[in-house]
Amino acid sequence: MRDRSTLTRSLPAKAAVVVLAVLMTASCAVRTTSMLRDPDTVRIALNGWVGYEADAAVIEHLLEHELDYQVQIMQIDEQPAWQALDQGAVDVILENWGHEDLMETYGPNGNDTVVDGGPNGNIGHIGWYMPRYLTEEYPGIDTPEGLKEHADVFRTDESGDKGQFLAGAPGFVTSDQGMIDHYGLPLSIVYAGSEAAQLTAVRDAYEDEQPILFYSQEPSWIMEDLDLVRVKFPEWTEGCDADPADVSCDYPKYDLNKIYRKGFATEDSAAFRLIDAWKWRNTDQNVVAGLIARDGLEREDAAAKWAADNKDVWRPWIPEDAAK
Amino acid sequence: MATDTGTPQRATPAAPAPPPAGPATALLRARPVQAALLTVLLFAVVFGAYAAFGSLPTRTGLDLGLGAQLDRLYAWVVANRNASPLFLYGFNYLSVGLGSAVILIDQGLTLLTWPGVVVLGVFTAWRVAGWRVAAYVAVTFAVFGVLGLWEQAMTTLALITTSVLLALLAGIPLGIAAGRSQRFYRLIRPVLDFMQIMPAFAYLMPALLLFGIGNPSAAVVTTVYAIPPAVRITAMAIRNVDPGAVEATTSLGSTPWQLLTKVQLPLAKRTILLGVNQTIMLAMSMVVIASVIGAGGLGDAIYQALSKANVGQAMEAGLAIVLMAIALDRVTAAAGDGTRTPAIPERLRLPVLGAGVLAAAVAALAARLAGATAWPAGWELSIAGGVNWLNEALQDLVGDATKALAGATLNWVLDPLRAVLTDSPWWLVVIAAFVLGRLFGSWGTALTGGFAILACGLLGAWEFSMDTLSQVLVAALATVVIGFAVGILASRSDTFAALLRPLLDAMQTLPPFVYLIPAVALFGVGRIPALAAAVIYALPPVIRLVDDGIRGCSPSAVEAAVAQGSSRWQLLTKVQLPLARSSLLLAVNQGIMMVLAMVVIGALVGAGALGYGVVFGMAQNLLGLGLTSGLAIVGLGLFLDRVTQGAARQERTAHA
């Protein structure tokens, strides 16, 4: 056992005390926001669906070509993207679907690090979809009752003796199990694990006119590419999905909105004003998304093509004092 | 991911095996195999009795509630990240430092411009490894540019450099300490094992929480993943230093510091450089996984291509990663053995170095003056279209057959096995794990194995664990069967082995994300494409170990058998396979561990179970679910690793 005096006398201990003292002075407190950052770079979170990539592509194109900003696009899931805003690693989420709970945590009533940027003009609607040829073969299959009757049509080796409902990426908002339980549908959810895997399976089934039932959303370029119908659940009303285990209605419609890092909004840069003014329709997004996903264009090329054809749409977004 | 490369001390004891006890000792007569069959039989009897009469509790009261605790911890960190001293004076330092380091290195590479980087890279490769490697490095750089991935490649290079430096900074001192003190090594070994069995994906969430999104977390995760080989190989290198030299130095009265710096380190240098090489390779394998938490670069390019199901684009970035990995491997390997380093007289070394640096500076300056800092767009070329076409053609050609195969495997193999494991009472499975551990290893193995399986239940992940276990067992079986067949063929034909080598290199370095979508196209969404991807990932080390093991058989034993008129089949089954036994057992062990490393990635194409728990926890900010699922994978890994390693050890002692 060493006594206290030897402890403070030994060199490492002394050094540790000094370092600790230095650290404790307030000036050395390091916040995650103090990371090296270039003020001329805008950092946009990119969630893993193509519609969002279309938003990001066009904003990236306009910021780089009309305002001379650099843009860094960071692909990341929805919930971690909010964390990134909170930590100051990202400046903006362009297309947010709901997430009131996260706004509670990070918004003005919580950490006060993010602010709601208002609607981006797109209306989002999640739902259950199937190819149109199925409704011709089994009339009424696109209703809860029809699904109950014909569920075995969707049986696969993976879903066993129930019909297969193919879910999308793990980060997405879902109440599928609640809907299945409420309507007593003999369906089993198979988690594709990523939207890419899911859509690959959907296209594969579509080519061979095989039955397939899956989670998807509008706007989505896949709607333009394949002839799909939406399963008709009763329309969403306030509170019908309050109990996640018993959901008697369809998904609500979302006014998709932008979420800013608070600092990004208060700095009020030209980049911020462009993003704040940006507002477009589902059809605009689908054009760009289709160019990317169906035609295999690079993000930059798709955005450039859309921008060349739609000057009157984006012109008003450019802040007048900042335009080149 | 490449667990095989990280555990060299497991690979080395593949000492020349002593002659077999007798050729008639067929596989079935081996004690462990008999015992395993007996266990399976007993299991079947108890399970049958249970199924017939009982309704014993399967998974009641096992969950200790760790998940809920973790969720509370998560909420606390989110609320206090920029308020608690733990972060203000602790983690945030590391996170801001690392994040800034990656950005600085990346900016340095941008400042150099592409001609500068090429000149510097090729010069370094030539200086260390000679002309052939330098030419290869030049081609690699050209491919980055031509595929339009120059910037991404530089970001990845910056990330790798930061993480590898950090891993060496931590790993080499730890390795030296472990090399000098057996007790210390015993102390940290379980930690190293844990670090390597824990799926990389499961690290991501805690890292995200402690170090923030993007490059800092990516650097930490990559570092943690790459430290174990640095420690292990350094320890081994220090320990293998000729004891005579150490004794002589000590008797001359040198201090421990002198002993280390003047004798042990210089003599161990070559092996330590091998450790550096392995560290780089492991760091490379983390590049794509780190992109999930916002790291940029080539990994991100693959991740983005994957989200559009664009196989061709993913393949381009995958190819760039393969080439970069092989280039780094060749350069560092050459630095280790030193045979290919060009002979330059002592007095010319400094001027040559100066000339190289100067050339790079001139190239950078010239490029800046000419305004050619970015790779010219006209020199780009895409192979994405071709790859996509090939992929579709393959799907049209064999798609129906592979889907039928997938259905059969699910219905006849996976589903029954999963049903048995999930329907059994938990204590029966734990007892079976315990018994298997005792049979293949020691009482210690039995306790570890039994507890590891029990832990899956205590974590509240029993059902998921059994589901995953069934998938891992089937994938491992497929890997071993295919790997042994191909390995044996390779050992019998030099031409085949030579043709196989580049393919195995590519399979080992190509990020598995690249072949996930083709696997879905061929096998549909679900457990089968995940299984197929795992088999592809796990095959190379199995094939290599089998091939090496058979080729390593003592030539005199083979000659004697041939002289006695054995047929080729007899030679293989009676002489070569028994002689190569310890290599073969090691191959089984490595195959299983590699399959296990793919559990989480498989969840991205519908494998579900534990892997999905990790992915879902990550995507939905559920630390409890993500981390307990990750720990349950470690539990399964510990059990499988100990049992198969125990078998290898028993084999060795039985012959000793």
GROMACS .gro file of N, CA and C in nm, chain B residues 420-537:
model
  354
  744VAL      N    1  -3.667  -2.781  -3.438
  744VAL     CA    2  -3.613  -2.860  -3.327
  744VAL      C    3  -3.547  -2.768  -3.224
  745LEU      N    4  -3.467  -2.674  -3.271
  745LEU     CA    5  -3.393  -2.589  -3.178
  745LEU      C    6  -3.485  -2.493  -3.103
  746THR      N    7  -3.581  -2.433  -3.173
  746THR     CA    8  -3.665  -2.335  -3.103
  746THR      C    9  -3.771  -2.404  -3.018
  747ASP      N   10  -3.814  -2.525  -3.056
  747ASP     CA   11  -3.918  -2.592  -2.978
  747ASP      C   12  -3.863  -2.665  -2.856
  748SER      N   13  -3.733  -2.693  -2.855
  748SER     CA   14  -3.677  -2.762  -2.739
  748SER      C   15  -3.680  -2.670  -2.619
  749PRO      N   16  -3.696  -2.730  -2.498
  749PRO     CA   17  -3.682  -2.646  -2.379
  749PRO      C   18  -3.538  -2.595  -2.372
  750TRP      N   19  -3.524  -2.473  -2.320
  750TRP     CA   20  -3.392  -2.412  -2.325
  750TRP      C   21  -3.287  -2.493  -2.251
  751TRP      N   22  -3.328  -2.556  -2.137
  751TRP     CA   23  -3.228  -2.628  -2.058
  751TRP      C   24  -3.174  -2.748  -2.133
  752LEU      N   25  -3.257  -2.805  -2.221
  752LEU     CA   26  -3.209  -2.920  -2.297
  752LEU      C   27  -3.097  -2.878  -2.392
  753VAL      N   28  -3.117  -2.762  -2.456
  753VAL     CA   29  -3.014  -2.714  -2.549
  753VAL      C   30  -2.888  -2.678  -2.472
  754VAL      N   31  -2.904  -2.616  -2.354
  754VAL     CA   32  -2.787  -2.577  -2.275
  754VAL      C   33  -2.710  -2.701  -2.232
  755ILE      N   34  -2.784  -2.804  -2.187
  755ILE     CA   35  -2.716  -2.927  -2.145
  755ILE      C   36  -2.644  -2.989  -2.265
  756ALA      N   37  -2.710  -2.990  -2.380
  756ALA     CA   38  -2.646  -3.046  -2.499
  756ALA      C   39  -2.517  -2.971  -2.529
  757ALA      N   40  -2.520  -2.836  -2.517
  757ALA     CA   41  -2.400  -2.757  -2.543
  757ALA      C   42  -2.290  -2.794  -2.445
  758PHE      N   43  -2.329  -2.810  -2.319
  758PHE     CA   44  -2.234  -2.848  -2.214
  758PHE      C   45  -2.169  -2.984  -2.248
  759VAL      N   46  -2.254  -3.081  -2.282
  759VAL     CA   47  -2.203  -3.216  -2.310
  759VAL      C   48  -2.111  -3.214  -2.432
  760LEU      N   49  -2.152  -3.142  -2.537
  760LEU     CA   50  -2.068  -3.134  -2.657
  760LEU      C   51  -1.933  -3.072  -2.622
  761GLY      N   52  -1.937  -2.969  -2.538
  761GLY     CA   53  -1.813  -2.904  -2.497
  761GLY      C   54  -1.721  -3.001  -2.425
  762ARG      N   55  -1.778  -3.082  -2.335
  762ARG     CA   56  -1.697  -3.177  -2.258
  762ARG      C   57  -1.639  -3.283  -2.351
  763LEU      N   58  -1.719  -3.327  -2.447
  763LEU     CA   59  -1.674  -3.435  -2.535
  763LEU      C   60  -1.562  -3.389  -2.626
  764PHE      N   61  -1.578  -3.268  -2.680
  764PHE     CA   62  -1.477  -3.220  -2.776
  764PHE      C   63  -1.360  -3.154  -2.706
  765GLY      N   64  -1.384  -3.101  -2.587
  765GLY     CA   65  -1.276  -3.028  -2.521
  765GLY      C   66  -1.259  -3.074  -2.378
  766SER      N   67  -1.242  -2.977  -2.290
  766SER     CA   68  -1.221  -3.010  -2.150
  766SER      C   69  -1.345  -2.969  -2.070
  767TRP      N   70  -1.337  -2.985  -1.936
  767TRP     CA   71  -1.446  -2.936  -1.852
  767TRP      C   72  -1.462  -2.785  -1.871
  768GLY      N   73  -1.349  -2.718  -1.890
  768GLY     CA   74  -1.355  -2.573  -1.912
  768GLY      C   75  -1.434  -2.540  -2.037
  769THR      N   76  -1.406  -2.614  -2.145
  769THR     CA   77  -1.480  -2.593  -2.269
  769THR      C   78  -1.629  -2.614  -2.245
  770ALA      N   79  -1.660  -2.720  -2.169
  770ALA     CA   80  -1.800  -2.752  -2.143
  770ALA      C   81  -1.868  -2.637  -2.071
  771LEU      N   82  -1.801  -2.585  -1.967
  771LEU     CA   83  -1.861  -2.475  -1.891
  771LEU      C   84  -1.879  -2.352  -1.978
  772THR      N   85  -1.772  -2.316  -2.052
  772THR     CA   86  -1.781  -2.198  -2.139
  772THR      C   87  -1.894  -2.216  -2.241
  773GLY      N   88  -1.895  -2.332  -2.307
  773GLY     CA   89  -1.995  -2.357  -2.411
  773GLY      C   90  -2.136  -2.351  -2.355
  774GLY      N   91  -2.157  -2.422  -2.244
  774GLY     CA   92  -2.290  -2.425  -2.184
  774GLY      C   93  -2.334  -2.286  -2.142
  775PHE      N   94  -2.242  -2.213  -2.080
  775PHE     CA   95  -2.279  -2.079  -2.034
  775PHE      C   96  -2.304  -1.985  -2.152
  776ALA      N   97  -2.223  -1.999  -2.256
  776ALA     CA   98  -2.240  -1.912  -2.373
  776ALA      C   99  -2.379  -1.928  -2.432
  777ILE      N  100  -2.426  -2.052  -2.439
  777ILE     CA  101  -2.559  -2.074  -2.494
  777ILE      C  102  -2.665  -2.023  -2.396
  778LEU      N  103  -2.643  -2.048  -2.268
  778LEU     CA  104  -2.738  -1.998  -2.167
  778LEU      C  105  -2.748  -1.845  -2.175
  779ALA      N  106  -2.633  -1.781  -2.199
  779ALA     CA  107  -2.631  -1.635  -2.205
  779ALA      C  108  -2.727  -1.582  -2.311
  780CYS      N  109  -2.740  -1.654  -2.422
  780CYS     CA  110  -2.833  -1.610  -2.527
  780CYS      C  111  -2.973  -1.593  -2.468
  781GLY      N  112  -3.011  -1.687  -2.379
  781GLY     CA  113  -3.142  -1.677  -2.316
  781GLY      C  114  -3.146  -1.565  -2.214
  782LEU      N  115  -3.038  -1.553  -2.134
  782LEU     CA  116  -3.035  -1.449  -2.031
  782LEU      C  117  -3.045  -1.311  -2.094
  783LEU      N  118  -2.996  -1.299  -2.216
  783LEU     CA  119  -3.002  -1.170  -2.286
  783LEU      C  120  -3.142  -1.144  -2.341
  784GLY      N  121  -3.229  -1.243  -2.329
  784GLY     CA  122  -3.365  -1.226  -2.380
  784GLY      C  123  -3.375  -1.248  -2.529
  785ALA      N  124  -3.282  -1.325  -2.583
  785ALA     CA  125  -3.281  -1.344  -2.729
  785ALA      C  126  -3.282  -1.493  -2.763
  786TRP      N  127  -3.351  -1.574  -2.682
  786TRP     CA  128  -3.341  -1.718  -2.700
  786TRP      C  129  -3.391  -1.765  -2.836
  787GLU      N  130  -3.511  -1.722  -2.870
  787GLU     CA  131  -3.571  -1.775  -2.994
  787GLU      C  132  -3.490  -1.732  -3.116
  788PHE      N  133  -3.455  -1.602  -3.118
  788PHE     CA  134  -3.371  -1.550  -3.227
  788PHE      C  135  -3.240  -1.627  -3.234
  789SER      N  136  -3.180  -1.655  -3.117
  789SER     CA  137  -3.051  -1.723  -3.116
  789SER      C  138  -3.062  -1.862  -3.178
  790MET      N  139  -3.169  -1.933  -3.144
  790MET     CA  140  -3.183  -2.068  -3.199
  790MET      C  141  -3.207  -2.064  -3.349
  791ASP      N  142  -3.283  -1.962  -3.393
  791ASP     CA  143  -3.305  -1.944  -3.536
  791ASP      C  144  -3.171  -1.920  -3.607
  792THR      N  145  -3.093  -1.828  -3.551
  792THR     CA  146  -2.964  -1.798  -3.611
  792THR      C  147  -2.872  -1.920  -3.607
  793LEU      N  148  -2.874  -1.992  -3.494
  793LEU     CA  149  -2.788  -2.110  -3.481
  793LEU      C  150  -2.818  -2.210  -3.592
  794SER      N  151  -2.949  -2.230  -3.621
  794SER     CA  152  -2.983  -2.326  -3.725
  794SER      C  153  -2.926  -2.280  -3.859
  795GLN      N  154  -2.934  -2.149  -3.887
  795GLN     CA  155  -2.881  -2.099  -4.014
  795GLN      C  156  -2.729  -2.113  -4.022
  796VAL      N  157  -2.663  -2.082  -3.908
  796VAL     CA  158  -2.517  -2.088  -3.907
  796VAL      C  159  -2.471  -2.233  -3.929
  797LEU      N  160  -2.539  -2.328  -3.863
  797LEU     CA  161  -2.497  -2.467  -3.876
  797LEU      C  162  -2.510  -2.515  -4.020
  798VAL      N  163  -2.623  -2.480  -4.084
  798VAL     CA  164  -2.642  -2.525  -4.222
  798VAL      C  165  -2.540  -2.460  -4.315
  799ALA      N  166  -2.519  -2.328  -4.298
  799ALA     CA  167  -2.422  -2.259  -4.384
  799ALA      C  168  -2.283  -2.315  -4.362
  800ALA      N  169  -2.249  -2.343  -4.236
  800ALA     CA  170  -2.115  -2.395  -4.207
  800ALA      C  171  -2.098  -2.533  -4.270
  801LEU      N  172  -2.204  -2.614  -4.262
  801LEU     CA  173  -2.195  -2.747  -4.322
  801LEU      C  174  -2.170  -2.736  -4.473
  802ALA      N  175  -2.247  -2.647  -4.538
  802ALA     CA  176  -2.229  -2.629  -4.682
  802ALA      C  177  -2.088  -2.581  -4.712
  803THR      N  178  -2.038  -2.486  -4.631
  803THR     CA  179  -1.904  -2.433  -4.653
  803THR      C  180  -1.800  -2.544  -4.641
  804VAL      N  181  -1.814  -2.626  -4.537
  804VAL     CA  182  -1.714  -2.729  -4.514
  804VAL      C  183  -1.716  -2.832  -4.627
  805VAL      N  184  -1.837  -2.873  -4.669
  805VAL     CA  185  -1.845  -2.974  -4.775
  805VAL      C  186  -1.781  -2.921  -4.904
  806ILE      N  187  -1.824  -2.799  -4.945
  806ILE     CA  188  -1.771  -2.742  -5.070
  806ILE      C  189  -1.622  -2.712  -5.054
  807GLY      N  190  -1.586  -2.652  -4.941
  807GLY     CA  191  -1.446  -2.614  -4.918
  807GLY      C  192  -1.353  -2.733  -4.919
  808PHE      N  193  -1.395  -2.843  -4.855
  808PHE     CA  194  -1.310  -2.962  -4.854
  808PHE      C  195  -1.294  -3.018  -4.994
  809ALA      N  196  -1.406  -3.025  -5.068
  809ALA     CA  197  -1.398  -3.081  -5.203
  809ALA      C  198  -1.303  -2.998  -5.289
  810VAL      N  199  -1.323  -2.865  -5.288
  810VAL     CA  200  -1.238  -2.780  -5.374
  810VAL      C  201  -1.094  -2.782  -5.323
  811GLY      N  202  -1.076  -2.779  -5.191
  811GLY     CA  203  -0.941  -2.781  -5.135
  811GLY      C  204  -0.866  -2.908  -5.173
  812ILE      N  205  -0.935  -3.021  -5.169
  812ILE     CA  206  -0.869  -3.147  -5.205
  812ILE      C  207  -0.830  -3.145  -5.353
  813LEU      N  208  -0.922  -3.098  -5.438
  813LEU     CA  209  -0.891  -3.088  -5.581
  813LEU      C  210  -0.769  -2.998  -5.602
  814ALA      N  211  -0.767  -2.884  -5.531
  814ALA     CA  212  -0.657  -2.789  -5.549
  814ALA      C  213  -0.525  -2.852  -5.507
  815SER      N  214  -0.530  -2.935  -5.402
  815SER     CA  215  -0.405  -2.994  -5.354
  815SER      C  216  -0.350  -3.098  -5.451
  816ARG      N  217  -0.434  -3.146  -5.541
  816ARG     CA  218  -0.388  -3.250  -5.632
  816ARG      C  219  -0.346  -3.195  -5.768
  817SER      N  220  -0.378  -3.070  -5.795
  817SER     CA  221  -0.339  -3.014  -5.925
  817SER      C  222  -0.283  -2.874  -5.908
  818ASP      N  223  -0.157  -2.857  -5.947
  818ASP     CA  224  -0.094  -2.726  -5.933
  818ASP      C  225  -0.160  -2.623  -6.024
  819THR      N  226  -0.201  -2.666  -6.144
  819THR     CA  227  -0.264  -2.572  -6.237
  819THR      C  228  -0.393  -2.519  -6.177
  820PHE      N  229  -0.474  -2.612  -6.126
  820PHE     CA  230  -0.602  -2.571  -6.067
  820PHE      C  231  -0.578  -2.477  -5.950
  821ALA      N  232  -0.479  -2.510  -5.867
  821ALA     CA  233  -0.450  -2.426  -5.751
  821ALA      C  234  -0.408  -2.286  -5.795
  822ALA      N  235  -0.327  -2.278  -5.901
  822ALA     CA  236  -0.279  -2.148  -5.949
  822ALA      C  237  -0.396  -2.067  -6.005
  823LEU      N  238  -0.488  -2.134  -6.076
  823LEU     CA  239  -0.604  -2.064  -6.131
  823LEU      C  240  -0.694  -2.015  -6.019
  824LEU      N  241  -0.700  -2.094  -5.912
  824LEU     CA  242  -0.790  -2.063  -5.801
  824LEU      C  243  -0.744  -1.942  -5.720
  825ARG      N  244  -0.610  -1.925  -5.712
  825ARG     CA  245  -0.555  -1.828  -5.616
  825ARG      C  246  -0.610  -1.685  -5.633
  826PRO      N  247  -0.605  -1.629  -5.757
  826PRO     CA  248  -0.659  -1.492  -5.769
  826PRO      C  249  -0.807  -1.484  -5.735
  827LEU      N  250  -0.880  -1.591  -5.769
  827LEU     CA  251  -1.023  -1.593  -5.739
  827LEU      C  252  -1.045  -1.589  -5.588
  828LEU      N  253  -0.965  -1.667  -5.515
  828LEU     CA  254  -0.979  -1.668  -5.369
  828LEU      C  255  -0.941  -1.532  -5.311
  829ASP      N  256  -0.834  -1.472  -5.365
  829ASP     CA  257  -0.793  -1.337  -5.320
  829ASP      C  258  -0.910  -1.241  -5.333
  830ALA      N  259  -0.974  -1.244  -5.450
  830ALA     CA  260  -1.084  -1.151  -5.476
  830ALA      C  261  -1.202  -1.181  -5.384
  831MET      N  262  -1.233  -1.310  -5.367
  831MET     CA  263  -1.346  -1.347  -5.282
  831MET      C  264  -1.323  -1.300  -5.139
  832GLN      N  265  -1.196  -1.302  -5.098
  832GLN     CA  266  -1.168  -1.265  -4.959
  832GLN      C  267  -1.173  -1.114  -4.938
  833THR      N  268  -1.141  -1.038  -5.040
  833THR     CA  269  -1.137  -0.892  -5.021
  833THR      C  270  -1.261  -0.822  -5.074
  834LEU      N  271  -1.338  -0.887  -5.162
  834LEU     CA  272  -1.459  -0.823  -5.215
  834LEU      C  273  -1.561  -0.809  -5.103
  835PRO      N  274  -1.609  -0.686  -5.077
  835PRO     CA  275  -1.705  -0.670  -4.967
  835PRO      C  276  -1.833  -0.748  -4.997
  836PRO      N  277  -1.883  -0.823  -4.899
  836PRO     CA  278  -2.001  -0.907  -4.922
  836PRO      C  279  -2.124  -0.829  -4.966
  837PHE      N  280  -2.128  -0.698  -4.934
  837PHE     CA  281  -2.242  -0.617  -4.978
  837PHE      C  282  -2.261  -0.627  -5.128
  838VAL      N  283  -2.150  -0.644  -5.201
  838VAL     CA  284  -2.157  -0.641  -5.346
  838VAL      C  285  -2.240  -0.758  -5.400
  839TYR      N  286  -2.227  -0.876  -5.337
  839TYR     CA  287  -2.303  -0.988  -5.393
  839TYR      C  288  -2.434  -1.016  -5.321
  840LEU      N  289  -2.480  -0.925  -5.237
  840LEU     CA  290  -2.609  -0.947  -5.172
  840LEU      C  291  -2.725  -0.941  -5.270
  841ILE      N  292  -2.724  -0.839  -5.358
  841ILE     CA  293  -2.838  -0.823  -5.450
  841ILE      C  294  -2.844  -0.936  -5.553
  842PRO      N  295  -2.729  -0.975  -5.613
  842PRO     CA  296  -2.736  -1.093  -5.700
  842PRO      C  297  -2.789  -1.216  -5.626
  843ALA      N  298  -2.754  -1.229  -5.498
  843ALA     CA  299  -2.803  -1.344  -5.422
  843ALA      C  300  -2.956  -1.338  -5.410
  844VAL      N  301  -3.011  -1.217  -5.389
  844VAL     CA  302  -3.157  -1.204  -5.382
  844VAL      C  303  -3.219  -1.239  -5.517
  845ALA      N  304  -3.155  -1.190  -5.625
  845ALA     CA  305  -3.209  -1.216  -5.758
  845ALA      C  306  -3.211  -1.367  -5.786
  846LEU      N  307  -3.113  -1.438  -5.737
  846LEU     CA  308  -3.106  -1.582  -5.765
  846LEU      C  309  -3.192  -1.664  -5.670
  847PHE      N  310  -3.197  -1.627  -5.541
  847PHE     CA  311  -3.261  -1.714  -5.443
  847PHE      C  312  -3.386  -1.654  -5.380
  848GLY      N  313  -3.426  -1.533  -5.417
  848GLY     CA  314  -3.541  -1.470  -5.353
  848GLY      C  315  -3.503  -1.414  -5.218
  849VAL      N  316  -3.594  -1.334  -5.159
  849VAL     CA  317  -3.564  -1.277  -5.028
  849VAL      C  318  -3.579  -1.385  -4.921
  850GLY      N  319  -3.494  -1.381  -4.818
  850GLY     CA  320  -3.510  -1.477  -4.708
  850GLY      C  321  -3.379  -1.529  -4.655
  851ARG      N  322  -3.385  -1.648  -4.593
  851ARG     CA  323  -3.265  -1.699  -4.529
  851ARG      C  324  -3.165  -1.757  -4.629
  852ILE      N  325  -3.216  -1.804  -4.745
  852ILE     CA  326  -3.127  -1.872  -4.839
  852ILE      C  327  -3.024  -1.779  -4.905
  853PRO      N  328  -3.065  -1.660  -4.955
  853PRO     CA  329  -2.961  -1.574  -5.013
  853PRO      C  330  -2.855  -1.536  -4.910
  854ALA      N  331  -2.898  -1.520  -4.784
  854ALA     CA  332  -2.802  -1.489  -4.678
  854ALA      C  333  -2.705  -1.605  -4.661
  855LEU      N  334  -2.761  -1.726  -4.666
  855LEU     CA  335  -2.678  -1.846  -4.651
  855LEU      C  336  -2.577  -1.854  -4.766
  856ALA      N  337  -2.625  -1.826  -4.887
  856ALA     CA  338  -2.536  -1.833  -5.003
  856ALA      C  339  -2.422  -1.731  -4.989
  857ALA      N  340  -2.457  -1.609  -4.947
  857ALA     CA  341  -2.353  -1.506  -4.931
  857ALA      C  342  -2.253  -1.548  -4.825
  858ALA      N  343  -2.302  -1.607  -4.717
  858ALA     CA  344  -2.212  -1.649  -4.610
  858ALA      C  345  -2.117  -1.757  -4.659
  859VAL      N  346  -2.168  -1.850  -4.740
  859VAL     CA  347  -2.082  -1.958  -4.791
  859VAL      C  348  -1.971  -1.900  -4.879
  860ILE      N  349  -2.011  -1.806  -4.967
  860ILE     CA  350  -1.909  -1.745  -5.055
  860ILE      C  351  -1.802  -1.676  -4.971
  861TYR      N  352  -1.847  -1.607  -4.867
  861TYR     CA  353  -1.753  -1.533  -4.783
  861TYR      C  354  -1.659  -1.626  -4.707
   0.00000   0.00000   0.00000
